[in-house]
Amino acid sequence: MISRFSRIFRLGILLVAVSAVPCMSAENANSDEAYNHFLAGKILFEQEKYDSAVEAYEKAIKLDGGNPTFHFYLGAAYYKKEDFEKALDSYKRAVSLDGRQAFYHYHLGKCQERLGKMDEAVASLQKAIQLYSGNHYFHNRLGSVLYAMGRYEEAVPEFQEACRLSPNEGIYHYNLARALHNQGKLEEAILEYQTALRSGEKDPDYLYRLAGAFFQLSRLPESRMAYQEAVVLAPQEPEYLNGLGNTFFAEEKYKEAAECFEKAIKLSPGESTYYYNLGRTQEGRLRFVEAEKAYLRALELNPQEEEFYNRIGNLYYSQYRFEEAIVVYKKALALNDRNATYHYNLARSYHYLKKLPEALAEYEKTITLNGEDAYAYYYLGVLEKETGQRDKALDAFRVAYRKAKEISLKAEADREIHKLESK
């Protein structure tokens, strides 16, 4: 993920920046003493003694407060201490004293990003690029900030430029792939994930994201192979196993899917989604007792997940346990009353129990929320026919016929229309 890899580069880029900033000479310093404190601070900084480095830089600044390099290094020491507010002040002071240094603006932007000042970070990084457009770190960082803001379209050209300037950096291709992926440009994203992998960085996260893109395109064999490679590289990562399980599930390889979800649960027993996926898989294997057990465990872990209630309701419905189905469908609706599917499922349960007024109300709510649901119109027609409402039934069947996408449903609606019209 971008944030994860950015941390790696934050460490490296700071050292690049430190070496790139013009070093002071004793002749240019306001005093030999200030310069000596500065040099002592640099040594302490390189030894990762950041508290002592701060003290040394502050002594230098007391003697020569107009030197931007001293303020920049003080900011760097505060940044390493994760005292970002003080780092921000020091970087701003360095920029105010010498706005021509691209690295000052770059590190100011990084600090602003850490403090959540994203618009300011963008402006600082853009200034750094204006001063030094050929630095791939700058473009990657700006792309990462824009990505974090959800501005994927703007992030893409920054990552592309970073790739152009340093084509062998796998992380840049990975970041570009993620931005493209989030725009739904899956084919382009796949090419960039593959380029990242060819760069020599066989990172399991690259494979995981690549597998996800393949999955979205229903390229299931390729998705499965990428997930399997990720699992081999990181067998203790439950999310990779979950992804592989989902691919097996889509391929209707339920035994293999169940094994993946069970392994994921062992690694992360508090993750409700893994139990939910295991429940779906056991249901596919017609192991309804195990499916119910998995769904109930998912609900125990996450009672606010509406779809879990709907899914176990469907399980009860398929077993003709309509009273139990009604209870859980109502719980799903208590969490989200605007979901047409939940109302439809509740209507069907009431209908089977011959609770026709309740079923009628739920069919009507379904249609209000989703006027394109042909099945809701069809079964509304069935209900109206059962209660002797011929004209209303005809109207409902005709709408179902017009809206039906499945040939079988269209044929059923047409048959009902002819029956009623012949009376």
PDB file of C-alpha atoms in Angstrom, residues 152-357:
ATOM      1  CA  TYR A 152      -6.536   9.731  -8.256  1.00  0.00           C
ATOM      2  CA  GLU A 153      -6.753  11.377 -11.655  1.00  0.00           C
ATOM      3  CA  GLU A 154      -4.278  14.067 -10.574  1.00  0.00           C
ATOM      4  CA  ALA A 155      -2.033  11.520  -8.863  1.00  0.00           C
ATOM      5  CA  VAL A 156      -1.581   9.465 -12.037  1.00  0.00           C
ATOM      6  CA  PRO A 157       0.599  11.949 -14.006  1.00  0.00           C
ATOM      7  CA  GLU A 158       2.830  12.477 -10.959  1.00  0.00           C
ATOM      8  CA  PHE A 159       3.430   8.750 -10.606  1.00  0.00           C
ATOM      9  CA  GLN A 160       3.929   8.478 -14.367  1.00  0.00           C
ATOM     10  CA  GLU A 161       6.617  11.156 -14.231  1.00  0.00           C
ATOM     11  CA  ALA A 162       8.305   9.410 -11.298  1.00  0.00           C
ATOM     12  CA  CYS A 163       8.308   6.203 -13.377  1.00  0.00           C
ATOM     13  CA  ARG A 164       9.757   8.033 -16.373  1.00  0.00           C
ATOM     14  CA  LEU A 165      12.539   9.579 -14.304  1.00  0.00           C
ATOM     15  CA  SER A 166      13.354   6.357 -12.463  1.00  0.00           C
ATOM     16  CA  PRO A 167      11.839   3.449 -14.440  1.00  0.00           C
ATOM     17  CA  ASN A 168      13.391   0.711 -12.318  1.00  0.00           C
ATOM     18  CA  GLU A 169      11.724   1.771  -9.064  1.00  0.00           C
ATOM     19  CA  GLY A 170       9.033  -0.840  -8.563  1.00  0.00           C
ATOM     20  CA  ILE A 171       7.260   1.205  -5.903  1.00  0.00           C
ATOM     21  CA  TYR A 172       6.519   3.964  -8.417  1.00  0.00           C
ATOM     22  CA  HIS A 173       4.866   1.537 -10.821  1.00  0.00           C
ATOM     23  CA  TYR A 174       2.971   0.031  -7.896  1.00  0.00           C
ATOM     24  CA  ASN A 175       1.721   3.441  -6.782  1.00  0.00           C
ATOM     25  CA  LEU A 176       0.687   4.254 -10.346  1.00  0.00           C
ATOM     26  CA  ALA A 177      -1.130   0.928 -10.561  1.00  0.00           C
ATOM     27  CA  ARG A 178      -3.058   1.671  -7.349  1.00  0.00           C
ATOM     28  CA  ALA A 179      -4.168   5.064  -8.650  1.00  0.00           C
ATOM     29  CA  LEU A 180      -5.309   3.535 -11.936  1.00  0.00           C
ATOM     30  CA  HIS A 181      -6.981   0.679 -10.066  1.00  0.00           C
ATOM     31  CA  ASN A 182      -9.017   3.103  -7.981  1.00  0.00           C
ATOM     32  CA  GLN A 183     -10.223   4.794 -11.159  1.00  0.00           C
ATOM     33  CA  GLY A 184     -11.455   1.459 -12.480  1.00  0.00           C
ATOM     34  CA  LYS A 185      -8.753   1.345 -15.173  1.00  0.00           C
ATOM     35  CA  LEU A 186      -8.054  -2.283 -14.458  1.00  0.00           C
ATOM     36  CA  GLU A 187      -6.195  -3.308 -17.614  1.00  0.00           C
ATOM     37  CA  GLU A 188      -3.769  -0.392 -17.253  1.00  0.00           C
ATOM     38  CA  ALA A 189      -3.379  -1.128 -13.551  1.00  0.00           C
ATOM     39  CA  ILE A 190      -2.512  -4.755 -14.277  1.00  0.00           C
ATOM     40  CA  LEU A 191       0.286  -3.709 -16.633  1.00  0.00           C
ATOM     41  CA  GLU A 192       1.782  -1.453 -13.954  1.00  0.00           C
ATOM     42  CA  TYR A 193       1.511  -4.108 -11.231  1.00  0.00           C
ATOM     43  CA  GLN A 194       3.320  -6.501 -13.558  1.00  0.00           C
ATOM     44  CA  THR A 195       6.012  -3.900 -14.288  1.00  0.00           C
ATOM     45  CA  ALA A 196       6.479  -3.391 -10.549  1.00  0.00           C
ATOM     46  CA  LEU A 197       6.951  -7.130 -10.111  1.00  0.00           C
ATOM     47  CA  ARG A 198       9.458  -7.290 -12.970  1.00  0.00           C
ATOM     48  CA  SER A 199      11.520  -4.582 -11.296  1.00  0.00           C
ATOM     49  CA  GLY A 200      12.914  -7.239  -8.991  1.00  0.00           C
ATOM     50  CA  GLU A 201      10.713  -6.450  -6.006  1.00  0.00           C
ATOM     51  CA  LYS A 202       8.748  -9.663  -5.498  1.00  0.00           C
ATOM     52  CA  ASP A 203       6.569  -8.031  -2.905  1.00  0.00           C
ATOM     53  CA  PRO A 204       3.504 -10.079  -1.904  1.00  0.00           C
ATOM     54  CA  ASP A 205       1.394  -6.938  -1.705  1.00  0.00           C
ATOM     55  CA  TYR A 206       2.052  -6.286  -5.394  1.00  0.00           C
ATOM     56  CA  LEU A 207       0.786  -9.789  -6.147  1.00  0.00           C
ATOM     57  CA  TYR A 208      -2.210  -9.323  -3.859  1.00  0.00           C
ATOM     58  CA  ARG A 209      -3.302  -6.149  -5.642  1.00  0.00           C
ATOM     59  CA  LEU A 210      -2.641  -7.693  -9.043  1.00  0.00           C
ATOM     60  CA  ALA A 211      -4.785 -10.669  -8.074  1.00  0.00           C
ATOM     61  CA  GLY A 212      -7.571  -8.325  -7.014  1.00  0.00           C
ATOM     62  CA  ALA A 213      -7.539  -6.579 -10.394  1.00  0.00           C
ATOM     63  CA  PHE A 214      -7.681  -9.924 -12.199  1.00  0.00           C
ATOM     64  CA  PHE A 215     -10.580 -10.942  -9.952  1.00  0.00           C
ATOM     65  CA  GLN A 216     -12.546  -7.808 -10.797  1.00  0.00           C
ATOM     66  CA  LEU A 217     -12.152  -8.637 -14.483  1.00  0.00           C
ATOM     67  CA  SER A 218     -13.296 -12.233 -13.818  1.00  0.00           C
ATOM     68  CA  ARG A 219      -9.907 -13.498 -14.964  1.00  0.00           C
ATOM     69  CA  LEU A 220     -10.109 -16.118 -12.256  1.00  0.00           C
ATOM     70  CA  PRO A 221      -7.201 -18.472 -13.130  1.00  0.00           C
ATOM     71  CA  GLU A 222      -4.793 -15.507 -13.249  1.00  0.00           C
ATOM     72  CA  SER A 223      -6.252 -14.134 -10.033  1.00  0.00           C
ATOM     73  CA  ARG A 224      -5.825 -17.487  -8.310  1.00  0.00           C
ATOM     74  CA  MET A 225      -2.196 -17.851  -9.411  1.00  0.00           C
ATOM     75  CA  ALA A 226      -1.297 -14.352  -8.209  1.00  0.00           C
ATOM     76  CA  TYR A 227      -2.978 -14.934  -4.839  1.00  0.00           C
ATOM     77  CA  GLN A 228      -1.198 -18.274  -4.503  1.00  0.00           C
ATOM     78  CA  GLU A 229       2.171 -16.608  -5.111  1.00  0.00           C
ATOM     79  CA  ALA A 230       1.346 -13.970  -2.499  1.00  0.00           C
ATOM     80  CA  VAL A 231       0.409 -16.677   0.009  1.00  0.00           C
ATOM     81  CA  VAL A 232       3.675 -18.535  -0.623  1.00  0.00           C
ATOM     82  CA  LEU A 233       5.645 -15.343   0.057  1.00  0.00           C
ATOM     83  CA  ALA A 234       3.583 -14.338   3.104  1.00  0.00           C
ATOM     84  CA  PRO A 235       1.774 -17.392   4.505  1.00  0.00           C
ATOM     85  CA  GLN A 236       0.957 -15.576   7.750  1.00  0.00           C
ATOM     86  CA  GLU A 237      -1.035 -12.816   6.014  1.00  0.00           C
ATOM     87  CA  PRO A 238      -4.728 -13.707   6.445  1.00  0.00           C
ATOM     88  CA  GLU A 239      -5.988 -11.212   3.880  1.00  0.00           C
ATOM     89  CA  TYR A 240      -4.059 -12.982   1.121  1.00  0.00           C
ATOM     90  CA  LEU A 241      -5.696 -16.268   2.118  1.00  0.00           C
ATOM     91  CA  ASN A 242      -9.064 -14.544   2.153  1.00  0.00           C
ATOM     92  CA  GLY A 243      -8.502 -13.254  -1.376  1.00  0.00           C
ATOM     93  CA  LEU A 244      -7.471 -16.692  -2.573  1.00  0.00           C
ATOM     94  CA  GLY A 245     -10.538 -18.170  -0.893  1.00  0.00           C
ATOM     95  CA  ASN A 246     -12.807 -15.709  -2.680  1.00  0.00           C
ATOM     96  CA  THR A 247     -11.297 -16.716  -6.015  1.00  0.00           C
ATOM     97  CA  PHE A 248     -11.798 -20.413  -5.285  1.00  0.00           C
ATOM     98  CA  PHE A 249     -15.381 -19.587  -4.275  1.00  0.00           C
ATOM     99  CA  ALA A 250     -15.993 -17.779  -7.569  1.00  0.00           C
ATOM    100  CA  GLU A 251     -14.640 -20.854  -9.365  1.00  0.00           C
ATOM    101  CA  GLU A 252     -17.062 -22.996  -7.307  1.00  0.00           C
ATOM    102  CA  LYS A 253     -14.122 -24.825  -5.755  1.00  0.00           C
ATOM    103  CA  TYR A 254     -15.766 -24.772  -2.360  1.00  0.00           C
ATOM    104  CA  LYS A 255     -13.517 -27.261  -0.574  1.00  0.00           C
ATOM    105  CA  GLU A 256     -10.387 -25.265  -1.435  1.00  0.00           C
ATOM    106  CA  ALA A 257     -12.152 -22.011  -0.562  1.00  0.00           C
ATOM    107  CA  ALA A 258     -13.172 -23.340   2.851  1.00  0.00           C
ATOM    108  CA  GLU A 259      -9.587 -24.373   3.594  1.00  0.00           C
ATOM    109  CA  CYS A 260      -8.373 -20.844   2.810  1.00  0.00           C
ATOM    110  CA  PHE A 261     -10.991 -19.172   4.998  1.00  0.00           C
ATOM    111  CA  GLU A 262     -10.311 -21.583   7.862  1.00  0.00           C
ATOM    112  CA  LYS A 263      -6.585 -20.774   7.691  1.00  0.00           C
ATOM    113  CA  ALA A 264      -7.366 -17.046   7.629  1.00  0.00           C
ATOM    114  CA  ILE A 265      -9.558 -17.474  10.728  1.00  0.00           C
ATOM    115  CA  LYS A 266      -6.751 -19.248  12.586  1.00  0.00           C
ATOM    116  CA  LEU A 267      -4.453 -16.315  11.835  1.00  0.00           C
ATOM    117  CA  SER A 268      -7.052 -13.645  12.620  1.00  0.00           C
ATOM    118  CA  PRO A 269      -9.892 -15.129  14.699  1.00  0.00           C
ATOM    119  CA  GLY A 270     -11.461 -11.748  15.355  1.00  0.00           C
ATOM    120  CA  GLU A 271     -12.147 -10.890  11.709  1.00  0.00           C
ATOM    121  CA  SER A 272     -15.874 -11.282  11.049  1.00  0.00           C
ATOM    122  CA  THR A 273     -15.544 -11.209   7.253  1.00  0.00           C
ATOM    123  CA  TYR A 274     -13.591 -14.461   7.234  1.00  0.00           C
ATOM    124  CA  TYR A 275     -16.402 -16.245   9.098  1.00  0.00           C
ATOM    125  CA  TYR A 276     -18.944 -14.736   6.719  1.00  0.00           C
ATOM    126  CA  ASN A 277     -16.989 -15.990   3.715  1.00  0.00           C
ATOM    127  CA  LEU A 278     -16.635 -19.400   5.325  1.00  0.00           C
ATOM    128  CA  GLY A 279     -20.406 -19.439   5.835  1.00  0.00           C
ATOM    129  CA  ARG A 280     -21.022 -18.688   2.149  1.00  0.00           C
ATOM    130  CA  THR A 281     -18.653 -21.481   1.211  1.00  0.00           C
ATOM    131  CA  GLN A 282     -20.208 -24.046   3.535  1.00  0.00           C
ATOM    132  CA  GLU A 283     -23.598 -23.072   2.153  1.00  0.00           C
ATOM    133  CA  GLY A 284     -22.239 -23.744  -1.336  1.00  0.00           C
ATOM    134  CA  ARG A 285     -21.155 -27.186  -0.117  1.00  0.00           C
ATOM    135  CA  LEU A 286     -24.700 -27.738   1.246  1.00  0.00           C
ATOM    136  CA  ARG A 287     -23.281 -27.922   4.752  1.00  0.00           C
ATOM    137  CA  PHE A 288     -26.005 -25.787   6.240  1.00  0.00           C
ATOM    138  CA  VAL A 289     -25.263 -26.436   9.912  1.00  0.00           C
ATOM    139  CA  GLU A 290     -21.645 -25.347   9.470  1.00  0.00           C
ATOM    140  CA  ALA A 291     -22.782 -22.371   7.385  1.00  0.00           C
ATOM    141  CA  GLU A 292     -25.189 -21.200  10.090  1.00  0.00           C
ATOM    142  CA  LYS A 293     -22.509 -21.581  12.742  1.00  0.00           C
ATOM    143  CA  ALA A 294     -20.071 -19.461  10.712  1.00  0.00           C
ATOM    144  CA  TYR A 295     -22.672 -16.754  10.018  1.00  0.00           C
ATOM    145  CA  LEU A 296     -23.652 -16.557  13.687  1.00  0.00           C
ATOM    146  CA  ARG A 297     -20.004 -16.180  14.664  1.00  0.00           C
ATOM    147  CA  ALA A 298     -19.627 -13.379  12.109  1.00  0.00           C
ATOM    148  CA  LEU A 299     -22.642 -11.628  13.637  1.00  0.00           C
ATOM    149  CA  GLU A 300     -21.275 -12.123  17.139  1.00  0.00           C
ATOM    150  CA  LEU A 301     -18.072 -10.370  16.100  1.00  0.00           C
ATOM    151  CA  ASN A 302     -19.795  -7.638  14.103  1.00  0.00           C
ATOM    152  CA  PRO A 303     -23.480  -7.170  14.981  1.00  0.00           C
ATOM    153  CA  GLN A 304     -23.635  -3.931  12.980  1.00  0.00           C
ATOM    154  CA  GLU A 305     -23.030  -5.555   9.607  1.00  0.00           C
ATOM    155  CA  GLU A 306     -26.428  -5.575   7.890  1.00  0.00           C
ATOM    156  CA  GLU A 307     -25.462  -7.981   5.103  1.00  0.00           C
ATOM    157  CA  PHE A 308     -24.621 -10.694   7.639  1.00  0.00           C
ATOM    158  CA  TYR A 309     -28.256 -10.652   8.815  1.00  0.00           C
ATOM    159  CA  ASN A 310     -29.509 -10.730   5.248  1.00  0.00           C
ATOM    160  CA  ARG A 311     -27.290 -13.673   4.384  1.00  0.00           C
ATOM    161  CA  ILE A 312     -28.339 -15.801   7.328  1.00  0.00           C
ATOM    162  CA  GLY A 313     -31.928 -14.825   6.535  1.00  0.00           C
ATOM    163  CA  ASN A 314     -31.446 -16.245   3.055  1.00  0.00           C
ATOM    164  CA  LEU A 315     -30.097 -19.446   4.599  1.00  0.00           C
ATOM    165  CA  TYR A 316     -33.168 -19.765   6.817  1.00  0.00           C
ATOM    166  CA  TYR A 317     -35.427 -18.948   3.876  1.00  0.00           C
ATOM    167  CA  SER A 318     -33.845 -21.694   1.751  1.00  0.00           C
ATOM    168  CA  GLN A 319     -34.613 -24.146   4.570  1.00  0.00           C
ATOM    169  CA  TYR A 320     -38.242 -22.954   4.879  1.00  0.00           C
ATOM    170  CA  ARG A 321     -37.487 -21.460   8.291  1.00  0.00           C
ATOM    171  CA  PHE A 322     -39.514 -18.387   7.439  1.00  0.00           C
ATOM    172  CA  GLU A 323     -40.235 -17.161  10.970  1.00  0.00           C
ATOM    173  CA  GLU A 324     -36.510 -17.115  11.750  1.00  0.00           C
ATOM    174  CA  ALA A 325     -35.801 -15.485   8.397  1.00  0.00           C
ATOM    175  CA  ILE A 326     -38.262 -12.697   9.197  1.00  0.00           C
ATOM    176  CA  VAL A 327     -36.499 -11.978  12.497  1.00  0.00           C
ATOM    177  CA  VAL A 328     -33.078 -11.493  10.902  1.00  0.00           C
ATOM    178  CA  TYR A 329     -34.367  -9.618   7.841  1.00  0.00           C
ATOM    179  CA  LYS A 330     -35.956  -7.147  10.243  1.00  0.00           C
ATOM    180  CA  LYS A 331     -32.605  -6.747  11.977  1.00  0.00           C
ATOM    181  CA  ALA A 332     -30.971  -6.000   8.633  1.00  0.00           C
ATOM    182  CA  LEU A 333     -33.653  -3.390   7.942  1.00  0.00           C
ATOM    183  CA  ALA A 334     -33.175  -1.875  11.386  1.00  0.00           C
ATOM    184  CA  LEU A 335     -29.635  -1.081  10.261  1.00  0.00           C
ATOM    185  CA  ASN A 336     -30.594   0.003   6.734  1.00  0.00           C
ATOM    186  CA  ASP A 337     -34.241   0.618   5.929  1.00  0.00           C
ATOM    187  CA  ARG A 338     -33.369   1.878   2.424  1.00  0.00           C
ATOM    188  CA  ASN A 339     -32.203  -1.457   1.058  1.00  0.00           C
ATOM    189  CA  ALA A 340     -34.767  -2.740  -1.440  1.00  0.00           C
ATOM    190  CA  THR A 341     -33.376  -6.284  -1.390  1.00  0.00           C
ATOM    191  CA  TYR A 342     -33.984  -6.638   2.340  1.00  0.00           C
ATOM    192  CA  HIS A 343     -37.594  -5.501   1.942  1.00  0.00           C
ATOM    193  CA  TYR A 344     -38.084  -7.929  -0.947  1.00  0.00           C
ATOM    194  CA  ASN A 345     -36.668 -10.841   1.049  1.00  0.00           C
ATOM    195  CA  LEU A 346     -38.899  -9.967   3.984  1.00  0.00           C
ATOM    196  CA  ALA A 347     -41.903  -9.753   1.646  1.00  0.00           C
ATOM    197  CA  ARG A 348     -41.211 -13.222   0.239  1.00  0.00           C
ATOM    198  CA  SER A 349     -41.009 -14.676   3.758  1.00  0.00           C
ATOM    199  CA  TYR A 350     -44.319 -13.091   4.759  1.00  0.00           C
ATOM    200  CA  HIS A 351     -45.846 -14.283   1.492  1.00  0.00           C
ATOM    201  CA  TYR A 352     -44.873 -17.900   2.122  1.00  0.00           C
ATOM    202  CA  LEU A 353     -46.465 -17.683   5.572  1.00  0.00           C
ATOM    203  CA  LYS A 354     -49.632 -16.246   3.981  1.00  0.00           C
ATOM    204  CA  LYS A 355     -49.229 -13.021   5.940  1.00  0.00           C
ATOM    205  CA  LEU A 356     -50.513 -11.153   2.934  1.00  0.00           C
ATOM    206  CA  PRO A 357     -51.015  -7.602   4.303  1.00  0.00           C
TER     207      PRO A 357
END
